[in-house]
Short mmCIF file of C-alpha atoms and ligand atoms in Angstrom, two decimals:
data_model
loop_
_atom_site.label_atom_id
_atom_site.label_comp_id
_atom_site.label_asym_id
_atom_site.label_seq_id
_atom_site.Cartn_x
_atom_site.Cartn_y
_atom_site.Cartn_z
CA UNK A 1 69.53 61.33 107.60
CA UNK A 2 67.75 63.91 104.96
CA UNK A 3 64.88 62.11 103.46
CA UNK A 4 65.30 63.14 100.25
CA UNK A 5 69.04 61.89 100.16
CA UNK A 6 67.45 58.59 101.27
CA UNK A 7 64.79 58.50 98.47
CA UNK A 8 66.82 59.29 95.88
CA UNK A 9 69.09 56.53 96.82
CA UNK A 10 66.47 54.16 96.47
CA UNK A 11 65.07 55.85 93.08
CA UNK A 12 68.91 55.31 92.10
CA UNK A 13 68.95 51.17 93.46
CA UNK A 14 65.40 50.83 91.95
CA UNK A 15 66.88 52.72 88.44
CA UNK A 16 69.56 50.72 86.70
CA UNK A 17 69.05 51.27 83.20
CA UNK A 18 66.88 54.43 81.53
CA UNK A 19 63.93 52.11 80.81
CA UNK A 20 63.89 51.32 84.46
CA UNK A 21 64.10 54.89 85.51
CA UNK A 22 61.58 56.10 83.37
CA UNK A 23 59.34 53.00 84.20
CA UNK A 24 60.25 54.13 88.20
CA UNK A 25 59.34 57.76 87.53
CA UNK A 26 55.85 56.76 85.96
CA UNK A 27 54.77 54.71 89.08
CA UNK A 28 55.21 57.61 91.26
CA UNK A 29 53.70 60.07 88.68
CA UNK A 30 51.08 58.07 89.02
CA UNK A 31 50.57 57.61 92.29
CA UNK A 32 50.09 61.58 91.78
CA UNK A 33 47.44 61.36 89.83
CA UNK A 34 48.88 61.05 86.35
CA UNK A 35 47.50 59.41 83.71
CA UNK A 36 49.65 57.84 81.47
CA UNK A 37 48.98 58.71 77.33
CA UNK A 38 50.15 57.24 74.41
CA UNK A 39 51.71 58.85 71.25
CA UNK A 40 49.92 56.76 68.69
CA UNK A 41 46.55 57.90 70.52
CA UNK A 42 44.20 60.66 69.77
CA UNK A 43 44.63 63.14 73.11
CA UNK A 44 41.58 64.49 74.96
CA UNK A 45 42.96 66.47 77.48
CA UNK A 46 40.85 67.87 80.41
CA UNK A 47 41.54 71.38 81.92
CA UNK A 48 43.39 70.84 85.62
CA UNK A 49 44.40 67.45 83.81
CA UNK A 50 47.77 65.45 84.73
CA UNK A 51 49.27 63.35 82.14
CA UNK A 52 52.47 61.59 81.08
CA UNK A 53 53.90 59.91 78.07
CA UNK A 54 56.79 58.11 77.20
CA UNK A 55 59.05 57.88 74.01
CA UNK A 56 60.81 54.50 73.26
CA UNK A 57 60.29 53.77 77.33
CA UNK A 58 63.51 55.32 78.24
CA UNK A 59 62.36 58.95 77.89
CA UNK A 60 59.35 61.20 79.73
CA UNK A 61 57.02 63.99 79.83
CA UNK A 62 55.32 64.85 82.28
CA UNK A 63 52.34 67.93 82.36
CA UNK A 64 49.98 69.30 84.06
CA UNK A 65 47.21 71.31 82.76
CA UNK A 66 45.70 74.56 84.15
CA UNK A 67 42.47 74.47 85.96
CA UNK A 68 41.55 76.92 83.03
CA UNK A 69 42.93 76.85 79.97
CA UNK A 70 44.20 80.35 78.81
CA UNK A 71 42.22 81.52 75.71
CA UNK A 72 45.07 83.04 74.06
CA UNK A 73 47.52 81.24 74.58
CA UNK A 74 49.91 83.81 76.13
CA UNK A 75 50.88 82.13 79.20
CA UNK A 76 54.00 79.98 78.93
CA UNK A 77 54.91 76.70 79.71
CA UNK A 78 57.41 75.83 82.72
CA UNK A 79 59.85 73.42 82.03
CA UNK A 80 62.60 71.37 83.61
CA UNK A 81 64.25 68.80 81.08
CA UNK A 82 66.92 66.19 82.85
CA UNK A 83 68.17 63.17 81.22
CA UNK A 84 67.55 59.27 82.15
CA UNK A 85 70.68 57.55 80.58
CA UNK A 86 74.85 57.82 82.47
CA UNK A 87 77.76 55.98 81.11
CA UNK A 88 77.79 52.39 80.94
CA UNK A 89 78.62 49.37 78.62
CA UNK A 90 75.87 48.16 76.20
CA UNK A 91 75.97 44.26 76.10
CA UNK A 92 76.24 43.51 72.20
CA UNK A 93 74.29 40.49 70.04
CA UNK A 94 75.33 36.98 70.54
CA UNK A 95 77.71 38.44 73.56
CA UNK A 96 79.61 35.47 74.98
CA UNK A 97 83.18 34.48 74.53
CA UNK A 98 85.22 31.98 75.01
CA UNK A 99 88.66 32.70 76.76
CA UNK A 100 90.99 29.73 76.75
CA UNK A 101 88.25 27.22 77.07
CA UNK A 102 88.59 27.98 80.54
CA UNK A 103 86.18 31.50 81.14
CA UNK A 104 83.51 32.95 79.36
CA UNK A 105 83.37 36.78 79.21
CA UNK A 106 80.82 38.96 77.31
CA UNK A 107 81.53 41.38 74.45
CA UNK A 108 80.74 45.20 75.36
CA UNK A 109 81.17 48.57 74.04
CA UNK A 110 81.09 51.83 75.50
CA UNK A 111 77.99 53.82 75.71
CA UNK A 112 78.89 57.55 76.50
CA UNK A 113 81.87 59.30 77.65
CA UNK A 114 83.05 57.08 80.94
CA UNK A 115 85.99 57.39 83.07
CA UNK A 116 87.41 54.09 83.08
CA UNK A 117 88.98 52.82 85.46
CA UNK A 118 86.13 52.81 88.15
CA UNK A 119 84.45 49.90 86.27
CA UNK A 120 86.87 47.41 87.38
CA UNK A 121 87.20 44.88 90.22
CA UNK A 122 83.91 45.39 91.53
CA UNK A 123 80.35 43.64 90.88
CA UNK A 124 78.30 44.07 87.97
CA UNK A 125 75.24 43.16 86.68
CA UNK A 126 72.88 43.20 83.65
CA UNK A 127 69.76 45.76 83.38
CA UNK A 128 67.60 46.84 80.39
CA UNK A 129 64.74 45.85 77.95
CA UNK A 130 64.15 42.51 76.22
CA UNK A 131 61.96 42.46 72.90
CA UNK A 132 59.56 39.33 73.45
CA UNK A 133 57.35 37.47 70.83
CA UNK A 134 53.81 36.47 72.22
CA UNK A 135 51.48 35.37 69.24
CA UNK A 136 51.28 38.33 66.27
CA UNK A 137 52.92 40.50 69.34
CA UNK A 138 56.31 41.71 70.27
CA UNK A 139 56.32 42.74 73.49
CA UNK A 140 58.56 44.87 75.75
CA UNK A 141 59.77 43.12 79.11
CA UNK A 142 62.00 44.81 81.89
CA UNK A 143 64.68 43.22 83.06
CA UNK A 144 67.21 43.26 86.02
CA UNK A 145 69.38 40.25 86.45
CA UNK A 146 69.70 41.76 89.79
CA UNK A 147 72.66 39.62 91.19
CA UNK A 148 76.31 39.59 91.18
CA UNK A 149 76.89 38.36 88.05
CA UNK A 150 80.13 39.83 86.21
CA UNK A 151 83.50 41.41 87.18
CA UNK A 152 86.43 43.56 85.00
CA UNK A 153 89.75 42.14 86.57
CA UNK A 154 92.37 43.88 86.21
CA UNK A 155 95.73 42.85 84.85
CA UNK A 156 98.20 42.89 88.09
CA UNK A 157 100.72 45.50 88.80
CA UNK A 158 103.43 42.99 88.32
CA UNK A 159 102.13 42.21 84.46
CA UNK A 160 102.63 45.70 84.03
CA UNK A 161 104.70 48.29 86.20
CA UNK A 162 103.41 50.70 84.45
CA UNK A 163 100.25 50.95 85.13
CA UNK A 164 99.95 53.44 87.64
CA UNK A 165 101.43 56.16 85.00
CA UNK A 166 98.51 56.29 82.75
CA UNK A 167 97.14 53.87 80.24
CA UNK A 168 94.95 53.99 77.26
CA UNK A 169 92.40 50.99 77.57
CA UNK A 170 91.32 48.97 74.23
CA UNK A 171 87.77 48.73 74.84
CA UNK A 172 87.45 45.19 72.60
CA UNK A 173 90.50 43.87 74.65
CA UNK A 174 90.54 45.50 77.93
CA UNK A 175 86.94 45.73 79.03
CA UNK A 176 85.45 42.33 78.67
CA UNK A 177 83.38 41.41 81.74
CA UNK A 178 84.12 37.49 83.05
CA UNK A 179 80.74 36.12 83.08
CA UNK A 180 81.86 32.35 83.91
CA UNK A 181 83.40 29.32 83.87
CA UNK A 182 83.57 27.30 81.09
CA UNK A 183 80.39 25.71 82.03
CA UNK A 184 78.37 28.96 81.61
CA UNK A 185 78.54 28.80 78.04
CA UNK A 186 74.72 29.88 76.75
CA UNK A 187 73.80 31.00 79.91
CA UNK A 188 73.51 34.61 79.80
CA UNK A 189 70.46 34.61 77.70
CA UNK A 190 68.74 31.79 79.67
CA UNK A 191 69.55 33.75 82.83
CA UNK A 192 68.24 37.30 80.88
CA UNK A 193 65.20 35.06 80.33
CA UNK A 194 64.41 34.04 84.00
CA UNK A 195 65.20 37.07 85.49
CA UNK A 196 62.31 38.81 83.05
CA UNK A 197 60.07 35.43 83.73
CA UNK A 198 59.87 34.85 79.79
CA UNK A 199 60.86 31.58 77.73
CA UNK A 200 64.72 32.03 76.47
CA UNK A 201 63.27 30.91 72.67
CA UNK A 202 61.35 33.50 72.68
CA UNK A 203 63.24 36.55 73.42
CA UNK A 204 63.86 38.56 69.90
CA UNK A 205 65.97 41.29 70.91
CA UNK A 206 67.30 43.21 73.93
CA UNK A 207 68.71 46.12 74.81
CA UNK A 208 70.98 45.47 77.92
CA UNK A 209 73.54 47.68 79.69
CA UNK A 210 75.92 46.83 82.88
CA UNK A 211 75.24 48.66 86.01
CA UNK A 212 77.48 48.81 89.06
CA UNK A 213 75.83 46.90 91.85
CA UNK A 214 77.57 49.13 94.66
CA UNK A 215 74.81 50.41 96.39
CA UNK A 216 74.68 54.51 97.13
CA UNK A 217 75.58 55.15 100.75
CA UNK A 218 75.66 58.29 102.99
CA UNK A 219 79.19 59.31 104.70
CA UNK A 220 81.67 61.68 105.81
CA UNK A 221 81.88 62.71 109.53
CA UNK A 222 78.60 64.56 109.26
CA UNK A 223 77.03 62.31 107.22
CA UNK A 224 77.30 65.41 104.68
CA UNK A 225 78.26 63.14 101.54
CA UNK A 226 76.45 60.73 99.53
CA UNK A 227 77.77 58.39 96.25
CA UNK A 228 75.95 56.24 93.95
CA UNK A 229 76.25 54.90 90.62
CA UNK A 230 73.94 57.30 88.25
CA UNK A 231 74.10 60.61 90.07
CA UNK A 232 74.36 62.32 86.78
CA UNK A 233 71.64 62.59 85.97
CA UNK A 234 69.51 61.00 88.10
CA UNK A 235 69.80 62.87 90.72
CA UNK A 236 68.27 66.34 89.15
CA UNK A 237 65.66 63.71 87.18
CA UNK A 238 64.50 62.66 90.64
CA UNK A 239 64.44 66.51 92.40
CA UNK A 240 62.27 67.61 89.09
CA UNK A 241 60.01 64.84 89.59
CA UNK A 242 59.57 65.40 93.49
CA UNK A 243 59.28 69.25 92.79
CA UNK A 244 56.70 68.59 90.04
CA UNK A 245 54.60 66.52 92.35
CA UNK A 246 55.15 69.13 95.12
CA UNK A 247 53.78 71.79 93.50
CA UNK A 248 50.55 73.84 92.65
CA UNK A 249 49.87 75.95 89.63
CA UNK A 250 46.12 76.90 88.31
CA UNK A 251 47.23 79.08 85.60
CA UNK A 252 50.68 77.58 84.02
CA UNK A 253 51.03 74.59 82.09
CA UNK A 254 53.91 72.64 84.14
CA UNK A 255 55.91 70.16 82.24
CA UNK A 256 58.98 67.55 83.75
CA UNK A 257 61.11 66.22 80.42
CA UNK A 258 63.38 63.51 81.20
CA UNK A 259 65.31 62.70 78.17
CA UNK A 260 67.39 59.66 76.68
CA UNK A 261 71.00 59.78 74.96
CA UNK A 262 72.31 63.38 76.49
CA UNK A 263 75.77 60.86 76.91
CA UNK A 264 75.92 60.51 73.09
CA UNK A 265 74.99 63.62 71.64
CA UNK A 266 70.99 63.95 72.52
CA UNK A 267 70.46 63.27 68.32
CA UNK A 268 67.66 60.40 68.91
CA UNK A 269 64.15 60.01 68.55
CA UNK A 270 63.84 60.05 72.11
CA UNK A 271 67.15 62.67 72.99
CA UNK A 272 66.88 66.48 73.41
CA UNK A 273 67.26 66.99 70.07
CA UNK A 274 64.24 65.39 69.24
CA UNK A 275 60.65 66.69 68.57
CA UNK A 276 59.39 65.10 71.54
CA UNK A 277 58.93 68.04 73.38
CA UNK A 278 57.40 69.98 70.86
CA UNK A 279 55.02 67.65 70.18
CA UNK A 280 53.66 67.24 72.92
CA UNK A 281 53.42 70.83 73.31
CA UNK A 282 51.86 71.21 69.56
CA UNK A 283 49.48 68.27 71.09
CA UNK A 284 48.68 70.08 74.28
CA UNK A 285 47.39 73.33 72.72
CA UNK A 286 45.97 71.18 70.04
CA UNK A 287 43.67 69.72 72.09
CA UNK A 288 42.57 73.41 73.94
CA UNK A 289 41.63 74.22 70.58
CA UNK A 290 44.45 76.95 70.42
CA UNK A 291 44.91 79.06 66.71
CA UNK A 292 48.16 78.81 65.47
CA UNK A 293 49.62 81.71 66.79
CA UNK A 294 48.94 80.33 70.63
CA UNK A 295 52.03 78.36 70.33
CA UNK A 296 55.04 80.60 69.51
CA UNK A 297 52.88 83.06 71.45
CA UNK A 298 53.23 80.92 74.44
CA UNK A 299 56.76 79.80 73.80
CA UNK A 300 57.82 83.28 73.82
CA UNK A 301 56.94 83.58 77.47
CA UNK A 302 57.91 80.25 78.89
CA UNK A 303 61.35 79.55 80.99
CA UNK A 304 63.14 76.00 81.08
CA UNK A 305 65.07 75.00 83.42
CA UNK A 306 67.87 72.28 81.59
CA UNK A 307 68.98 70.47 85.15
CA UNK A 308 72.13 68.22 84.50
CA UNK A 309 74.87 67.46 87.40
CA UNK A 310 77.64 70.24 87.77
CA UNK A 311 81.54 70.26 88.88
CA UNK A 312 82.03 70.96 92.45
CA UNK A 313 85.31 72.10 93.02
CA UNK A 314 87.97 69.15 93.50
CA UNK A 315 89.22 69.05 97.10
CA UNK A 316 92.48 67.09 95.61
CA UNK A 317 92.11 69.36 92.36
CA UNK A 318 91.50 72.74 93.49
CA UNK A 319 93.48 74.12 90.17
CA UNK A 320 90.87 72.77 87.99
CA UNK A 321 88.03 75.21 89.18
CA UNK A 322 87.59 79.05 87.89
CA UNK A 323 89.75 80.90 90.13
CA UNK A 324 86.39 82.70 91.52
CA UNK A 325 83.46 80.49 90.73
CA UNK A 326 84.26 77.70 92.89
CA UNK A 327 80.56 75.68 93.59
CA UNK A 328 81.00 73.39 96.77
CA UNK A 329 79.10 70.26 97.55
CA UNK A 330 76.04 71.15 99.85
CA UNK A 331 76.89 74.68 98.62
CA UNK A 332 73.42 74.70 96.66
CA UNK A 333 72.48 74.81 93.50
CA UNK A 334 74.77 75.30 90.25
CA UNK A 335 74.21 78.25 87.63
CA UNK A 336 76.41 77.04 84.44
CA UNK A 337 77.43 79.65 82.92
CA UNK A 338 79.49 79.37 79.34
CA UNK A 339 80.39 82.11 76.80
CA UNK A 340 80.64 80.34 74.20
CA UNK A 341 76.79 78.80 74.62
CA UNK A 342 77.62 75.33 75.99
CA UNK A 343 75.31 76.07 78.36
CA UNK A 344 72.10 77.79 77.89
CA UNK A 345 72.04 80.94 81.00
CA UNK A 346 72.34 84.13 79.86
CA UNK A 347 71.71 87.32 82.57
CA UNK A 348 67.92 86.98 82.27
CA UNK A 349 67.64 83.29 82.57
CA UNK A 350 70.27 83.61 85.83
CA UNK A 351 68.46 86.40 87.25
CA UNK A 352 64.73 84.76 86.96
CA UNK A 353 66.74 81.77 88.77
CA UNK A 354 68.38 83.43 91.02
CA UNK A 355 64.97 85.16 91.96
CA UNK A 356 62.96 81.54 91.92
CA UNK A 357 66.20 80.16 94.28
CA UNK A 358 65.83 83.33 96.78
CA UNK A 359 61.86 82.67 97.21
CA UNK A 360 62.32 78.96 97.86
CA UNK A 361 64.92 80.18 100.49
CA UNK A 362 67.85 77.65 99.32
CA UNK A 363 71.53 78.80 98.01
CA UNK A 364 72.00 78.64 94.85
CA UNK A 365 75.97 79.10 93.34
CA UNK A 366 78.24 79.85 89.79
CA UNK A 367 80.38 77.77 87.69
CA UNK A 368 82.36 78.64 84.71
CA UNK A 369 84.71 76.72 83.31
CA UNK A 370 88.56 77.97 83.89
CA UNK A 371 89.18 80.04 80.54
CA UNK A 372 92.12 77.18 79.32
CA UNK A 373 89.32 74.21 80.01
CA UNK A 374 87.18 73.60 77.52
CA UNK A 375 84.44 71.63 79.81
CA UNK A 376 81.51 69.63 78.67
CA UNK A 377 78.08 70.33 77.36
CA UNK A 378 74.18 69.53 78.26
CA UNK A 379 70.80 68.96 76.69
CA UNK A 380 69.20 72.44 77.18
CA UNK A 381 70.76 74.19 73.89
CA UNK A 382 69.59 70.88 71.76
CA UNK A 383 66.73 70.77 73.57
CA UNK A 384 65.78 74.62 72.46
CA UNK A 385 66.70 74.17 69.18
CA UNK A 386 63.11 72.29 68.86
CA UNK A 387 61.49 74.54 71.19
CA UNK A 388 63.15 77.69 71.35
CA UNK A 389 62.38 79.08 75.38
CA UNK A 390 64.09 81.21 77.50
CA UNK A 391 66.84 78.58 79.42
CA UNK A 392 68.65 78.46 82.29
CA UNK A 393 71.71 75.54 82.44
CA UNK A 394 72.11 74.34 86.26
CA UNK A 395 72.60 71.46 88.22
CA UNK A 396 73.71 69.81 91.94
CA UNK A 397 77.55 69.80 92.52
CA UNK A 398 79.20 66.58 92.33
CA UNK A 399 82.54 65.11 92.42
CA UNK A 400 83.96 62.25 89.81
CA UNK A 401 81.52 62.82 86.88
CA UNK A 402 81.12 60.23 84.83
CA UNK A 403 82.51 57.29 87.23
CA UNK A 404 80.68 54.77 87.93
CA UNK A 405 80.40 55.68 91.65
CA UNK A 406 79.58 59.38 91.96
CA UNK A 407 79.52 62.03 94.56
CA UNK A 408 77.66 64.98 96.15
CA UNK A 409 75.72 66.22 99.14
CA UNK A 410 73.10 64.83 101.07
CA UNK A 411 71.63 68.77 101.38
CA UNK A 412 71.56 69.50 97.28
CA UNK A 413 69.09 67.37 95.99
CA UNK A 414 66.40 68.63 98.89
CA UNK A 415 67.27 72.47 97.53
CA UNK A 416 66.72 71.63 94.22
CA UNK A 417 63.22 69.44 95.25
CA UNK A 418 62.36 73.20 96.85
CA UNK A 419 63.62 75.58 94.09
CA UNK A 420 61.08 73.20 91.36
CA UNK A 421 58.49 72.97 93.32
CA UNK A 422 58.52 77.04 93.64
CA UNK A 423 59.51 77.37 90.14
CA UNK A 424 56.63 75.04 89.13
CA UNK A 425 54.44 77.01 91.42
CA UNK A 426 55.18 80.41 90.30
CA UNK A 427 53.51 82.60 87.54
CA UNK A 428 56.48 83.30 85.15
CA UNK A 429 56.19 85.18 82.02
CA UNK A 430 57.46 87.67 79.39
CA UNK A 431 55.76 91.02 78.75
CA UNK A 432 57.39 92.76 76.25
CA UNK A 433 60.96 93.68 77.82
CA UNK A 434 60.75 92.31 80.88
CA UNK A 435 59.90 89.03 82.72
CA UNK A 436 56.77 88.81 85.32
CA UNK A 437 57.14 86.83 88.54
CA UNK A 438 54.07 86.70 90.51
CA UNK A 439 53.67 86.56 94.06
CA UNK A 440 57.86 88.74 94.00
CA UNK A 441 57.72 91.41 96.32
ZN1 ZN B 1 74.51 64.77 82.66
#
């Protein structure tokens, strides 16, 4: 089995909510000689430095510094920017309720844009932050109830015949998790409490999410397919990471954004949309004592690459695909391409990709949307308008975006490991017209 399919899997198990993910992704950052840095601190940054820093816990930068730092600024940043959160249900205040004194289910609402139906009849649990009061202190405490704990049922066929010919769910009626018998009553707190090892009295607030406690499995008769809960995006989160720590670069400032709230809308203090990026890159040439014109200098000649999951075509669906740009899973990597400026690639941003895909020696592939489907969106546009770079919008194929149990290809995630970690390696930049890549033949 591919040992990056296997990894990310566990990244996945050990990544239930964004806080987890991000608090996952900083372990093995710095394990690679990160250090981590605070936004309410003063920065001192070393040349050939490595450093991260996290916004509200559930979103990341990572960067590493050249062994020399330019003294004009003109060399560019390289950027990947993912995203940390998927669809789920956020838990709301004072959550249990009674259901003919007989069952106690907990009040939800949606968080993003979720297909349905996948959330029911199979085990759930409980993941997120809680907000803890020690002394003067409130303090932030993981947590991961990490058990079958809760269950959607659904209403039997014979309640309703029609439910095989398409329904519209009421979220406040329809989607209620059973928690318990009538016995559980003021439980779920207490059992929030233990599972973060703090005193139930003293939590103060939370921010808790159910996650689907299948756990992500390889298949198919070639072992060629893999599904998990959280593929998008986790899955290009994890490759960035891995290509970041993969790679070398003395003379480029290399920098891994994993972002927060792409599922609704990115507009957040810790979204793509936010100034998190940019200032941390204000920070960065800040503290190399750069004038003011090193900045837009340098953002003039730096390329991001916005990574979040793509549409393989459908195998039961094969009508919803562009009749020519038809990405496959284990086909390689996904170029989104959108007219209309959905997505972020233009002709130069495919062609430096295309060019960083052929030196890492993986396949890399198109999608457009059919001209009658209007599609979706992604971070890299939002993510520009803060810190306006030449972008390129790609991602891994998958199938059933947006379930709760996803699917793609054991192969993709090791391409796109290979294609970062020779993007992150490479010496890209704009000189006047054109773009420079080093080390091209
Ligand atoms: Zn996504």
């Amino acid at each position: 089995m591919n040992k990056s399919a296997c990894e990310l899997l566990s990244f996945i198990r050990q990544s239930p909510s964004p806080f987890h993910a991000v608090c996952r992704m900083g372990q093995e950052l710095a394990a690679g000689g990160y250090e981590k840095l605070y936004e309410e601190d003063k920065w001192e940054l070393r040349e050939g430095g490595k450093y991260m820093v996290s916004r509200n816990g559930s979103a990341l930068i990572a960067f590493a510094l050249p062994e020399h730092f330019p003294s004009h600024g003109e060399r560019g940043f390289l950027v990947t920017a993912s995203h940390s959160d998927s669809p789920t249900f956020k838990i709301k205040e004072h959550p249990e309720i009674d259901a003919e004194k007989k069952y106690i289910k907990l009040n939800v609402e949606k968080y993003g844009g979720m297909l349905i139906s996948p959330w029911f009849d199979r085990p759930l649990s409980a993941a997120g932050r809680l907000l803890v009061k020690n002394g003067s202190k409130i303090e932030t405490r993981l947590v991961d109830i990490d058990r079958d704990l809760l269950m959607i049922p659904s209403l039997a066929i014979h309640m309703d015949r029609s439910a095989n010919e398409g329904h519209k769910y009421n979220p406040q009626e329809e989607l209620l998790p059973l928690f318990g018998g009538p016995d559980s009553a003021g439980k779920f707190e207490k059992l929030a409490a233990d599972a973060a090892g703090v005193r139930e009295e003293d939590i103060c607030g939370m921010d808790l999410f159910l996650y689907n406690r299948m756990e992500g499995t390889v298949w198919g008769a070639s072992e060629e397919f893999l599904s998990a809960p959280r593929l998008d995006d986790l899955q290009c989160a994890f490759a960035s990471m891995k290509g970041l720590l993969l790679s070398e670069n003395t003379r480029q400032i290399r920098i891994h954004c994993v972002f927060d709230n792409e599922e609704v809308g990115s507009l957040t203090r810790q979204g793509a949309s936010s100034t998190f990026l940019k200032d941390t890159l204000t920070r960065i040439f800040d503290s190399m004592g750069a004038d003011r014109e090193a900045l837009p200098r340098a953002l003039a000649s730096s390329f991001m690459i916005s990574a979040d999951n793509a549409h393989a075509v459908h195998p039961n669906y094969p009508g919803k695909a562009d009749p020519v740009n038809r990405p496959c899973i284990n086909g390689g990597i996904v170029l989104k391409h959108s007219a209309n400026q959905k997505y972020t690639t233009d002709g130069v941003t495919a062609a430096v990709f295309r060019s960083i895909c052929r030196k890492a020696g993986v396949p890399c592939q198109d999608f457009v949307n059919r001209s009658d489907i209007p599609g979706g969106s992604t971070l890299g546009n939002l993510s520009i308008a803060q810190a306006a770079m030449r972008t390129v919008d790609i991602g891994l194929p998958q199938l059933a975006m947006h379930s709760s149990y996803e699917t793609a290809g054991v192969k993709d995630t090791e391409y796109l490991i290979q294609a970062l970690r020779t993007f992150y390696s490479s010496d890209i930049r704009a000189d006047k017209d054109q773009i420079i890549l080093n080390g091209e033949d």
